[in-house]
Coordinates of C-alpha atoms in Angstrom, one line a residue:
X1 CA -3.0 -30.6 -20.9
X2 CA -1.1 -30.8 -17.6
X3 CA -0.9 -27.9 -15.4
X4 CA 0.8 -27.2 -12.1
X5 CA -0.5 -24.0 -10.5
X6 CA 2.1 -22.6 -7.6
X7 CA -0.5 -20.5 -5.9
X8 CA -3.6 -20.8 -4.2
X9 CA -4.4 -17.1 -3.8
X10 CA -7.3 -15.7 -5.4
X11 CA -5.5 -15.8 -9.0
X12 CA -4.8 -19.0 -8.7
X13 CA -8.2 -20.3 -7.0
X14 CA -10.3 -18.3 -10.3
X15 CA -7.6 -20.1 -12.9
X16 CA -8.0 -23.6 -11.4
X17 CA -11.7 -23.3 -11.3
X18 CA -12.0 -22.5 -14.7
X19 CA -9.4 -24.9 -15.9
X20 CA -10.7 -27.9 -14.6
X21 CA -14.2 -27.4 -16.2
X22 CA -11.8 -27.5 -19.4
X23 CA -11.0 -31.2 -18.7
X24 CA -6.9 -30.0 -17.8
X25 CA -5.3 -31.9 -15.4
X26 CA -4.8 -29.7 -12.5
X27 CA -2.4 -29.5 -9.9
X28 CA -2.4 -26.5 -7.2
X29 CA 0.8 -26.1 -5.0
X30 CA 0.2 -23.6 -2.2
X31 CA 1.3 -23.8 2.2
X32 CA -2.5 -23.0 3.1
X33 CA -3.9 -26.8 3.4
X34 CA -7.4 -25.6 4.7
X35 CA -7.7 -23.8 1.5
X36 CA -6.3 -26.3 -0.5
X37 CA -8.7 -28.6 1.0
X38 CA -11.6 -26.8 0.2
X39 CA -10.4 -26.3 -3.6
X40 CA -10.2 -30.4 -3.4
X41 CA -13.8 -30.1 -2.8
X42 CA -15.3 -27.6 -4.7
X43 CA -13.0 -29.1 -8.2
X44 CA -11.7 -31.7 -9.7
X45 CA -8.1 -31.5 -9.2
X46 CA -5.3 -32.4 -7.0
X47 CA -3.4 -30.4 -4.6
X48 CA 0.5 -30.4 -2.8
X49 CA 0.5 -28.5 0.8
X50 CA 4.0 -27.0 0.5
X51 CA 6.3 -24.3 -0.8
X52 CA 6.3 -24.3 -4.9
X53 CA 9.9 -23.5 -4.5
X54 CA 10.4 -26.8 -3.1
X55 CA 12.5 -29.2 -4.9
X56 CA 10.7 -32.3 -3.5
X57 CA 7.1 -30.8 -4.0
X58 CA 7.8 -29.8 -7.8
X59 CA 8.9 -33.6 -8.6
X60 CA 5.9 -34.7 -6.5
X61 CA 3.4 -32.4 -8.2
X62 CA 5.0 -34.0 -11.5
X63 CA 6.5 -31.3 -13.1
X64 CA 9.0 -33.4 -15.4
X65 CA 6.4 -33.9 -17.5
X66 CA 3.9 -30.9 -17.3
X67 CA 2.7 -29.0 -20.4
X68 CA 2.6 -25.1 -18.3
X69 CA 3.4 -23.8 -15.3
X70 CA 1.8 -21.2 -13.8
X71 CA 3.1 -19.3 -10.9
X72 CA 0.6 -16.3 -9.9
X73 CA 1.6 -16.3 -6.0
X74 CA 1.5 -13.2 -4.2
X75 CA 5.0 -13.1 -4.1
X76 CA 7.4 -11.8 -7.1
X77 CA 10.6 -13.4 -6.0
X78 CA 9.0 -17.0 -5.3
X79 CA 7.2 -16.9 -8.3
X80 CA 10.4 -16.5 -11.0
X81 CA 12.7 -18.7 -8.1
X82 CA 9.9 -21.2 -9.4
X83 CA 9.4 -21.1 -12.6
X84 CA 13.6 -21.1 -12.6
X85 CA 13.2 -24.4 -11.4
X86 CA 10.3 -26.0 -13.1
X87 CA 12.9 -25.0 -16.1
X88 CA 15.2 -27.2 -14.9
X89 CA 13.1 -30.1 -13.8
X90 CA 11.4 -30.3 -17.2
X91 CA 8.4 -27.8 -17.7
X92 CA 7.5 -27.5 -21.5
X93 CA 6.1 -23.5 -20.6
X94 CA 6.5 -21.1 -17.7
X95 CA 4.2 -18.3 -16.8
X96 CA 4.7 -16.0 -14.1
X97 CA 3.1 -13.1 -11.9
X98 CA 4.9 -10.0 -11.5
X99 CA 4.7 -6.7 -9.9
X100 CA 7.3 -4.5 -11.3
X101 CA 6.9 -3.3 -14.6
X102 CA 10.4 -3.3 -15.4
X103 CA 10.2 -7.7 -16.4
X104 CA 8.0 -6.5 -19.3
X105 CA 10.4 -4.4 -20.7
X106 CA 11.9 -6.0 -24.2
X107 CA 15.6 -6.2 -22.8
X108 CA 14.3 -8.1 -19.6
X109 CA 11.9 -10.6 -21.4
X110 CA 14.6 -11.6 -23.7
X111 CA 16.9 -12.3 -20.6
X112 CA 14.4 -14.7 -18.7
X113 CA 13.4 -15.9 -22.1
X114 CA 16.9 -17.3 -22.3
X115 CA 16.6 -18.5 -18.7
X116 CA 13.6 -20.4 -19.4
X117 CA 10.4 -17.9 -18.2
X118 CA 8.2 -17.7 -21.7
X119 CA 5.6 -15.0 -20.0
X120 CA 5.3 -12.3 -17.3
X121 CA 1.8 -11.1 -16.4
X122 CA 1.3 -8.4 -14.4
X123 CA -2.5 -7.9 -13.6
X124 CA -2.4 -4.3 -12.0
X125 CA -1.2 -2.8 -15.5
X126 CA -2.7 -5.2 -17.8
X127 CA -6.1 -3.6 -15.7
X128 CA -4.9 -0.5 -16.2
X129 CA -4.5 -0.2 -19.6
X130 CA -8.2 -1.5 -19.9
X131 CA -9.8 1.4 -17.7
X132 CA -7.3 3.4 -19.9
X133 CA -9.5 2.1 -22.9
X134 CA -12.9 2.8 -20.8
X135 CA -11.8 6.0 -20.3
X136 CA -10.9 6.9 -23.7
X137 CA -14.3 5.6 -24.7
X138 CA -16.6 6.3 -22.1
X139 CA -19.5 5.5 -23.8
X140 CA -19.1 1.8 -24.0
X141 CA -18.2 -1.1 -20.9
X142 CA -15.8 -2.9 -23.4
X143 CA -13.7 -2.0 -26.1
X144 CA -11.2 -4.6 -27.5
X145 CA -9.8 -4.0 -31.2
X146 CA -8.6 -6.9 -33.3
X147 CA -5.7 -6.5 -36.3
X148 CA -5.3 -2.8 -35.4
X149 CA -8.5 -2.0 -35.4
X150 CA -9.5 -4.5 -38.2
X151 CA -12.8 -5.6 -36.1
X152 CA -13.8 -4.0 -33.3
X153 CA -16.2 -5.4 -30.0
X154 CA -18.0 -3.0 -28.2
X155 CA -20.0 -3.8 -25.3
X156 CA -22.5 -1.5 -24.3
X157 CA -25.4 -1.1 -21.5
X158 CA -28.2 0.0 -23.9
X159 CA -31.3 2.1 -22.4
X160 CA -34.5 3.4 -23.2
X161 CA -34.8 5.7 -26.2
X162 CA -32.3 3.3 -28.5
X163 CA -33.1 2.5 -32.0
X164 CA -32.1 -1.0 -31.6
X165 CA -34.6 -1.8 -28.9
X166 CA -37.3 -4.5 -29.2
X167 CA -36.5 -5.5 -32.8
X168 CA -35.2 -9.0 -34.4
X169 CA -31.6 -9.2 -34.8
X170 CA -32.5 -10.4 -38.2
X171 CA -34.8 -6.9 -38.9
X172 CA -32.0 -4.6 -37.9
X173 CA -30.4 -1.8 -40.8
X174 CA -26.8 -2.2 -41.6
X175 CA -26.7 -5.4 -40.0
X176 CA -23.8 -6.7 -42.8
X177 CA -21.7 -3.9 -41.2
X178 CA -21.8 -5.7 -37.4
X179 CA -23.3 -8.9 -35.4
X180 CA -24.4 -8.6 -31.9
X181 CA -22.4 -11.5 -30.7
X182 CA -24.0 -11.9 -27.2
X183 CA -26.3 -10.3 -24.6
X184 CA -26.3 -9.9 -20.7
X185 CA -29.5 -9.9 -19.7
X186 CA -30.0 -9.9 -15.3
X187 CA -27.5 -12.9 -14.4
X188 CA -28.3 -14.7 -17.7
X189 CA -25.8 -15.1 -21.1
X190 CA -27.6 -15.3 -24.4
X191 CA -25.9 -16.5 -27.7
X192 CA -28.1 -14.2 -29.7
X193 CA -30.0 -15.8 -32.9
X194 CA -32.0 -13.4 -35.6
X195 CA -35.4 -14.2 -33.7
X196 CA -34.1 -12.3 -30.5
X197 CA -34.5 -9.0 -29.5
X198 CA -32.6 -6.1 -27.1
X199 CA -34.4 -5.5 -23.7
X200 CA -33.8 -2.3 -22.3
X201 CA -31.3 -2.6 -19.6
X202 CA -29.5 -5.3 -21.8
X203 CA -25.8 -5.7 -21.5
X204 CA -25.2 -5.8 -25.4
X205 CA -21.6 -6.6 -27.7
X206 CA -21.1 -6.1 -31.2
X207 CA -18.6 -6.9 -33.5
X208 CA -18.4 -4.3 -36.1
X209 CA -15.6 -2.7 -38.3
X210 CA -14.4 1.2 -37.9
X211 CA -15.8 2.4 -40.3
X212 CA -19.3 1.6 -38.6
X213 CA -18.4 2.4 -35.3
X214 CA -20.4 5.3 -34.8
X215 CA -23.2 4.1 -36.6
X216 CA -23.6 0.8 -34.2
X217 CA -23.3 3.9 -31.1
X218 CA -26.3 5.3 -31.9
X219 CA -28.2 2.5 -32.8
X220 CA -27.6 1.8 -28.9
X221 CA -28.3 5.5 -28.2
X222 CA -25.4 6.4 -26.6
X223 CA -23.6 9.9 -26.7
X224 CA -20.4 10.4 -26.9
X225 CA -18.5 12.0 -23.1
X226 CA -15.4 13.5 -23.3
X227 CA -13.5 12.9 -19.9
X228 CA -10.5 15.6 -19.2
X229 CA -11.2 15.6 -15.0
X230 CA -11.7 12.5 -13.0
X231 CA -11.2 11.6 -9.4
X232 CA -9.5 8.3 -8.1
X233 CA -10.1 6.8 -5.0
X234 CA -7.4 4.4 -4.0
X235 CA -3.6 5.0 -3.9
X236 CA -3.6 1.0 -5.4
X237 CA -0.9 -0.2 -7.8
X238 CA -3.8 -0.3 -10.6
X239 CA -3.8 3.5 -9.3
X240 CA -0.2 4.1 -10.1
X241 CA 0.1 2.3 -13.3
X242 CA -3.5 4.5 -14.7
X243 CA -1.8 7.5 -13.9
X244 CA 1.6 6.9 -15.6
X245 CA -0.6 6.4 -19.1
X246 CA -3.3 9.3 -18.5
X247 CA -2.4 11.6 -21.7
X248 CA -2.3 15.3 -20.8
X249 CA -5.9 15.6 -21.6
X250 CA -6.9 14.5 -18.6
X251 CA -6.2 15.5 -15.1
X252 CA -6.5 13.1 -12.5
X253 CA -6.9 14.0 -8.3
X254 CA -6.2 10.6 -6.0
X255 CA -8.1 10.7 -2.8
X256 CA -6.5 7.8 -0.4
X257 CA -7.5 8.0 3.6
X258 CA -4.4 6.4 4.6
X259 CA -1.7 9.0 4.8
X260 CA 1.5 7.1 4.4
X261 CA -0.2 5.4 1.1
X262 CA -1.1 8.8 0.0
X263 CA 2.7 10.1 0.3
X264 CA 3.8 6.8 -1.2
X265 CA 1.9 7.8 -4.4
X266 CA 2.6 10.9 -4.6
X267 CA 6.3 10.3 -5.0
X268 CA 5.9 8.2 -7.6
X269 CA 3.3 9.7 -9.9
X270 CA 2.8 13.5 -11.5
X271 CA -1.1 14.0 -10.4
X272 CA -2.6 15.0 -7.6
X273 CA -3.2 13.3 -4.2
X274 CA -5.3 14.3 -1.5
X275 CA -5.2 12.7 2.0
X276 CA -9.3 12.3 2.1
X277 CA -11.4 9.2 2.7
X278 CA -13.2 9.0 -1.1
X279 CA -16.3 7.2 0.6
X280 CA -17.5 10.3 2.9
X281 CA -19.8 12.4 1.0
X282 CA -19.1 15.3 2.8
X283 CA -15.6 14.9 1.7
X284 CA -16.6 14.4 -2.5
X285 CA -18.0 17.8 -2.1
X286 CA -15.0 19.1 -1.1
X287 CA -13.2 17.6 -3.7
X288 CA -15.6 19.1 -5.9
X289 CA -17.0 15.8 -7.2
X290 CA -19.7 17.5 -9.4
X291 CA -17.2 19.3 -11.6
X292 CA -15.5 15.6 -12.8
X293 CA -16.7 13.4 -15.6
X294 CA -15.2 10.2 -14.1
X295 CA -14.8 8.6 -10.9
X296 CA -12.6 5.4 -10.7
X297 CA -12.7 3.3 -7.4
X298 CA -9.7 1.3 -6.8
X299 CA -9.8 0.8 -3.4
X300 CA -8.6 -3.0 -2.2
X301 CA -12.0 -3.3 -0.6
X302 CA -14.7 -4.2 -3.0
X303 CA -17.6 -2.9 -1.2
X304 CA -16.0 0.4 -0.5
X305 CA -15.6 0.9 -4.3
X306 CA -19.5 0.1 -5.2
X307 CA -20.7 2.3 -2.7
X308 CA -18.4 5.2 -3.4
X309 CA -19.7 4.3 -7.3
X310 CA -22.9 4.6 -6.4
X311 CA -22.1 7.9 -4.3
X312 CA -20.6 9.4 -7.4
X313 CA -23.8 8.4 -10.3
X314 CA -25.5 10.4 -7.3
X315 CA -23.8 13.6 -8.0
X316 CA -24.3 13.0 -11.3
X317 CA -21.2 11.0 -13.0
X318 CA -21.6 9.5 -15.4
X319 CA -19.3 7.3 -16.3
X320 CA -18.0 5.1 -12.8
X321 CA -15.3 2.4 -12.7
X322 CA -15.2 0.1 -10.2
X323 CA -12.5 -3.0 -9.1
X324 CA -14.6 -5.6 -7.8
X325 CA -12.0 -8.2 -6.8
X326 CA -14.9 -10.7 -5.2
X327 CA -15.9 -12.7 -8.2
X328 CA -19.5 -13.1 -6.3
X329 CA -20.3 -9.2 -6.3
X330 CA -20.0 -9.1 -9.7
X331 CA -24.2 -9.4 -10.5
X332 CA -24.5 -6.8 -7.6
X333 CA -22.9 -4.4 -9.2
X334 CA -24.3 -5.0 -12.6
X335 CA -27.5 -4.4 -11.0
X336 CA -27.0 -1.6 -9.5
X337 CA -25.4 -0.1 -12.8
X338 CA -22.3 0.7 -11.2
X339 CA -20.4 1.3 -15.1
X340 CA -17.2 -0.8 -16.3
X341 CA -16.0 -3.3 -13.8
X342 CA -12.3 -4.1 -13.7
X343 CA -11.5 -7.7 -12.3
X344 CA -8.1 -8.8 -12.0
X345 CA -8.7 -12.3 -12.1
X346 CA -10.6 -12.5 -15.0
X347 CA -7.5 -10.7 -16.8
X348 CA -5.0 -13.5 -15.7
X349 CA -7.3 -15.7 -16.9
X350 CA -7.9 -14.7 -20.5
X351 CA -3.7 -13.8 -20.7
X352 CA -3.4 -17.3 -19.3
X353 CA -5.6 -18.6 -21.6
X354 CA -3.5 -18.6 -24.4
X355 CA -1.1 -20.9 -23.2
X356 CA -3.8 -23.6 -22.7
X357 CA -4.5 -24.0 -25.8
X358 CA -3.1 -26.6 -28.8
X359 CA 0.4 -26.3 -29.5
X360 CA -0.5 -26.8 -33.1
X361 CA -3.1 -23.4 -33.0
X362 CA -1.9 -20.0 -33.5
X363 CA -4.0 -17.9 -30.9
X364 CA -3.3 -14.4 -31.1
X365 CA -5.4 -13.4 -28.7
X366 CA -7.5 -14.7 -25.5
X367 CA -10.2 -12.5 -24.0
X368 CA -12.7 -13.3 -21.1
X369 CA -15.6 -11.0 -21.3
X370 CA -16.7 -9.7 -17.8
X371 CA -19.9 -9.6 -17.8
X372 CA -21.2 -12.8 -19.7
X373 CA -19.8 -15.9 -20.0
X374 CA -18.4 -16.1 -23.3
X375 CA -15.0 -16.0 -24.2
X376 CA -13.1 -13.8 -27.2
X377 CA -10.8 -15.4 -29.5
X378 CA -8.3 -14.4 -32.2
X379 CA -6.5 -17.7 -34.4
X380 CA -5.1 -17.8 -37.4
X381 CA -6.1 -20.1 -40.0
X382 CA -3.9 -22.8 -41.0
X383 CA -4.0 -25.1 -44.4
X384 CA -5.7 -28.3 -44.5
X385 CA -7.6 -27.6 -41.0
X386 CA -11.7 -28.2 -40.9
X387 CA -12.0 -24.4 -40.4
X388 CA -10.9 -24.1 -44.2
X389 CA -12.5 -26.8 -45.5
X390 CA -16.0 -25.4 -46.3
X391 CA -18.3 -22.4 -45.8
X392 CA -19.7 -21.3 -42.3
X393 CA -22.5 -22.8 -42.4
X394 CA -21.2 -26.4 -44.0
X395 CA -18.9 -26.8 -41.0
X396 CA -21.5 -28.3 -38.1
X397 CA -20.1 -25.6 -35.6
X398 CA -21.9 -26.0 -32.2
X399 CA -24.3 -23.7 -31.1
X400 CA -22.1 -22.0 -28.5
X401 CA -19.3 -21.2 -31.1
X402 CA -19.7 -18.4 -33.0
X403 CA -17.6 -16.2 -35.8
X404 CA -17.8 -12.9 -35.8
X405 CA -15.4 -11.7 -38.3
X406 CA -12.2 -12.4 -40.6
X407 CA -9.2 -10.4 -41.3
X408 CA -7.2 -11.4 -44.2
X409 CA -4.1 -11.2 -44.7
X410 CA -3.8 -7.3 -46.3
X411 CA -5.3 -6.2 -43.1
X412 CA -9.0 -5.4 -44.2
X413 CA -11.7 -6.9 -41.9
X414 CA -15.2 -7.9 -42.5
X415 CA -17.8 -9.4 -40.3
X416 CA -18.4 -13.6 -41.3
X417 CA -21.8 -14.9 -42.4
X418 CA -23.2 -18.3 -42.9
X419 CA -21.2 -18.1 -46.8
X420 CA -17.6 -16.9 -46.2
X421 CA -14.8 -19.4 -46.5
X422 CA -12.1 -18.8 -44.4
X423 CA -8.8 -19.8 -46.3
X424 CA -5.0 -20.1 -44.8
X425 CA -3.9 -17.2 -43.2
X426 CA -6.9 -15.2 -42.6
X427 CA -7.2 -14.3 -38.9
X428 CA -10.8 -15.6 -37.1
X429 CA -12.4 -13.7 -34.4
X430 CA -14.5 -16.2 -32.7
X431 CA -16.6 -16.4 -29.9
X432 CA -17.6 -19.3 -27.2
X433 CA -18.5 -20.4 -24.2
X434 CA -15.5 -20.6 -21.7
X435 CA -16.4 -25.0 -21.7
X436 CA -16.1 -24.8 -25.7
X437 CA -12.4 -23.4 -26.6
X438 CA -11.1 -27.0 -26.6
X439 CA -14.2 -27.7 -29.4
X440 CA -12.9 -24.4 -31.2
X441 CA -9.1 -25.6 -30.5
X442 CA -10.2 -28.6 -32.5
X443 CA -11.9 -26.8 -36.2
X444 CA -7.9 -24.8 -36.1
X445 CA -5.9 -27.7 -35.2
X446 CA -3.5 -29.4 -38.4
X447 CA -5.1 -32.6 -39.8
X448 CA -1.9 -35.4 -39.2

């Protein structure tokens, strides 16, 4: 597929990094031509030093004849002024970054639909709405549900004192009723087969269905927290989207040290906010840190947000989000057990992802897990396609693509082994690595 990114920012730098080890054909427009050097270097790609709503540097980039375009710069206004014109100039699909919540309305996608703009994404609320999730569930780092709660994945840190713990996958009770689908284990990503076992400490997500939910908690020892009072440090747009969906459950108290963000926020939401620097310990106390059940750093400064983390877990929170922007502190913070991670990038990429994929596939969904490196998929099966030509285990899948579960048609889900046939219509959770969607692209893709 050919892809023009407009935007070199750190959106677009993560998207063209993973795209390109997807054998697309990249292009990256952007005015920084140090940095666009360096992204020369680092992947195999090309690269126009200029404005993407150039005229000239659209045509030069090749954009009569590119599959998607992508425009994630940090600007709003330059990024729909392009995707306007790679309309016009022949672009097959048009993605592109906002920050006003107002495009995502119905009424306003239907009018750039007709202009030519197929997608808005809007990181800060699309991260949002998954601390939303965390926080709704805070026993678990990842919660993503699949035909309304059909399947389910969970991803959970399991410790010492779980039932699961030191046993073959293939030994495990109930184990019709779920699959663990992969492990994070240190900085490595494990494809589980029956012969494995959970490590304490492990990084572990199932696949299960509702009814057995609770069953798969405790089998990772888990209890259940119930969060009504939580402190947010950052007066951040992720900040202000959160607190426009916290239900009246929960109360929320937004420290920010910078006084004119602070009265910016406060204007605009219906918590809260205290001019106080969230990283002084002498100032959580104040705040009465030890009477919260969550603390949510979304500070722009990555290291600011693990230490205040770490600050909190040491007055006894429990459950601790963190947005850690710089893809390479990542492992820290999984090391130091900071909790759920929130990573903008890696949500534009799996929205993105979607769009990458065969015309002739039905993807419903596209999800980049963030702490290993697999990615979540939801297709539909079409007729005479390989995926519904035999059983599982007759269809020579590589080892690195796995099915987790089908949902027919009527809605019920169940989790796939080696016998089921997956037949027209059903819908296919599947898991891969992030090199493999083009090999799982292929077992969905319409015989000619």
């Amino acid at each position: 597929m050919k892809i023009i990114i407009a935007g070199a920012g750190e959106v677009g730098t993560h998207l063209a990094e993973m795209l390109t080890r997807q054998d697309h054909s990249i292009t990256v427009i952007d005015e920084d031509g140090e940095h666009l050097r360096k992204m020369e270097q680092d992947n195999d790609l090309l690269t126009i030093e200029g404005s993407p709503t150039s005229i000239k540097n659209l045509k030069d980039a090749g954009v009569e004849d590119t599959d998607l375009f992508i425009a994630v710069t940090p600007h709003e206004s330059q990024n729909i002024t392009a995707c306007l014109l790679a309309t016009n100039l022949g672009a097959k699909k048009k993605v592109a970054r906002v920050d006003n919540g107002e495009y995502l309305e119905e009424n306003c996608q239907k009018f750039f639909s007709k202009m030519g703009i197929d997608a808005f994404i809007y990181p800060e609320k699309l991260a949002a709405e998954e601390i939303m999730t965390s926080l709704n569930r805070s026993w678990v780092r990842q919660w993503l549900e699949f035909g309304d709660g059909a399947l389910i994945l969970i991803g959970m840190k399991v410790r010492g004192g779980a039932p699961i713990l030191n046993k073959r996958l293939q030994d495990l009770t109930n184990s019709d009723h779920y699959r663990i689908v992969a492990i994070r284990r240190d900085l490595q990503t494990i494809v589980p087969r029956g012969s494995d076992e959970v490590l304490e400490g492990d990084i572990v997500y199932f696949i299960t269905t509702h009814n057995f939910v609770d069953h798969v908690r405790k089998e990772a020892g888990k209890e259940v927290i119930q969060v009504r009072d939580l402190i947010i440090m950052g007066a951040s747009k992720i900040t202000e989207q959160l607190c426009g969906m916290l239900p009246k459950s929960m109360q929320a108290k937004v420290l920010e040290k910078d006084k004119v963000q602070a009265d910016k926020l406060s204007r605009n939401i219906n918590q809260l906010v205290v001019n106080s620097d969230a990283t002084d310990p002498n100032m959580l106390q104040e705040e009465d840190i030890e009477d919260m059940d969550a603390f949510v750093a979304m500070s722009s400064k990555t290291e600011s947000n693990i230490l205040a983390c770490l600050e909190a877990k040491r007055h006894g929170i429990k459950k601790t989000i963190a947005e850690v922007e710089n893809m390479s502190y990542i492992p820290l913070a999984e090391q130091l057990d900071i909790g759920y991670i929130v990573n903008k990038k890696l949500i534009a990429a799996s929205y993105i992802y979607q769009y990458t994929l065969d015309a002739n596939v039905s993807v419903n969904r596209v999800k980049c897990l963030t702490h290993v490196d697999v990615e979540v998929l939801e297709l539909i099966a079409k007729v005479d396609t390989k995926i519904t030509s035999a059983p599982i285990y007759q269809l020579d899948l590589p080892k690195d693509i796995f099915i987790g579960g089908v949902i027919k048609p009527n809605g019920v889900g169940f989790i796939a082994n080696g016998k089921t046939l997956i037949e027209a219509g059903d819908r296919v959770v599947v898991f891969c690595r992030s090199a493999s969607i083009k090999n799982v692209s292929a077992h969905f893709r319409q015989r000619n």
